[in-house]
Coordinates of C-alpha atoms in Angstrom, one line a residue:
M1081 CA 262.6 239.4 404.8
S1082 CA 260.2 237.9 407.4
R1083 CA 259.0 234.5 407.1
P1084 CA 255.3 234.0 406.1
K1085 CA 253.0 232.3 408.6
F1086 CA 250.7 229.8 407.1
S1087 CA 247.4 228.9 408.4
K1088 CA 246.5 225.5 410.0
K1089 CA 244.3 224.7 407.0
W1090 CA 247.2 225.2 404.6
R1091 CA 249.6 223.4 406.6
E1092 CA 247.3 220.5 406.8
L1093 CA 246.5 220.6 403.0
I1094 CA 250.1 220.7 402.3
A1095 CA 251.0 217.9 404.7
K1096 CA 248.1 215.6 403.3
R1097 CA 249.2 216.5 399.5
A1098 CA 252.6 215.1 400.4
G1099 CA 251.4 211.9 402.2
H1100 CA 252.9 213.3 405.4
R1101 CA 256.4 212.6 404.0
C1102 CA 259.2 215.1 403.1
E1103 CA 258.8 215.9 399.5
Y1104 CA 262.4 215.7 398.9
C1105 CA 263.9 212.7 401.0
K1106 CA 260.4 211.0 401.5
T1107 CA 261.0 210.6 405.1
L1108 CA 257.6 210.2 406.9
R1109 CA 256.9 212.8 409.5
A1110 CA 256.0 210.2 412.2
Y1111 CA 259.6 209.1 412.1
A1112 CA 261.3 212.5 411.9
P1113 CA 263.1 213.9 415.1
S1114 CA 261.7 217.5 414.5
P1115 CA 258.6 219.1 413.1
F1116 CA 258.4 219.6 409.3
D1117 CA 258.6 222.9 407.5
I1118 CA 256.5 224.4 404.8
E1119 CA 259.2 225.3 402.2
H1120 CA 259.2 227.6 399.3
I1121 CA 260.4 225.5 396.2
K1122 CA 261.4 229.0 394.6
A1123 CA 262.6 231.0 397.5
L1124 CA 260.9 234.4 398.1
S1125 CA 264.3 235.8 397.9
L1126 CA 264.4 234.5 394.3
G1127 CA 261.0 236.0 393.4
G1128 CA 258.9 232.9 394.4
L1129 CA 255.4 233.3 395.8
S1130 CA 253.5 232.0 398.9
I1131 CA 251.1 230.0 396.6
L1132 CA 250.1 226.2 396.8
K1133 CA 252.1 225.1 394.0
N1134 CA 255.3 226.7 395.3
L1135 CA 255.0 225.2 398.6
A1136 CA 256.5 221.8 399.6
Y1137 CA 256.3 219.7 402.9
S1138 CA 259.9 219.4 403.9
C1139 CA 261.8 217.8 406.8
H1140 CA 264.0 220.3 408.6
G1141 CA 267.3 218.7 407.2
C1142 CA 266.2 219.1 403.6
N1143 CA 264.9 222.5 404.0
L1144 CA 268.1 223.6 405.6
C1145 CA 270.2 222.1 402.9
K1146 CA 268.1 223.3 400.0
S1147 CA 267.8 226.9 401.7
N1148 CA 267.1 229.2 398.6
K1149 CA 269.3 227.1 396.1
I1150 CA 267.7 226.2 392.8
E1151 CA 270.7 224.4 391.1
G1152 CA 273.3 221.9 392.3
I1153 CA 276.4 219.9 391.1
D1154 CA 275.2 216.5 390.0
P1155 CA 277.9 214.3 391.8
E1156 CA 277.9 211.7 388.9
T1157 CA 278.3 214.2 386.0
N1158 CA 279.8 217.0 387.8
K1159 CA 277.5 219.4 386.0
I1160 CA 275.2 222.0 387.2
V1161 CA 271.6 220.8 387.3
P1162 CA 268.2 222.2 388.6
L1163 CA 267.3 220.6 391.9
Y1164 CA 264.3 218.4 392.2
N1165 CA 261.1 220.1 392.2
P1166 CA 258.3 218.1 393.4
R1167 CA 255.7 220.2 391.3
T1168 CA 257.5 219.8 388.0
S1169 CA 260.2 217.2 387.9
K1170 CA 259.2 214.2 385.8
S1171 CA 261.2 211.7 387.7
M1172 CA 262.2 211.8 391.3
F1173 CA 264.3 208.5 391.5
G1174 CA 267.8 210.0 390.7
A1175 CA 267.0 213.2 392.2
V1176 CA 266.2 211.8 395.6
L1177 CA 269.1 209.5 395.6
N1178 CA 271.7 212.6 394.7
Y1179 CA 269.6 215.3 396.4
K1180 CA 271.7 215.7 399.6
S1181 CA 275.1 215.0 398.0
A1182 CA 274.1 217.5 395.2
V1183 CA 273.1 220.1 397.7
C1184 CA 274.4 219.6 401.0
G1185 CA 277.7 217.9 400.0
S1186 CA 278.7 220.7 397.8
D1187 CA 279.8 224.2 398.1
K1188 CA 279.3 224.6 394.1
V1189 CA 275.7 225.5 394.6
K1190 CA 274.0 228.1 392.8
N1191 CA 271.3 230.6 394.2

């Protein structure tokens, strides 16, 4: 599946909506070593759409770790939990603290 190209207008809109921060780890774009990605929260391979509410501004590291995953192992409870979704998750505090360990630190992640 080829990656969609997003217009400059959409890229700017998504970056502004995110405050020019990664919507997962909250790193400011100005301090990131590589360009940010426009990421599908629910991957195209899982039936996600290229619509604004399904697109997130993501640092390259978070985008690579998340890939097309939608669930991960919570490192504190060892239970399978939905990954943080910047559009629908009520609280980001725990999700941000555990995001990379739940996704990148585990091979027990569901697609």
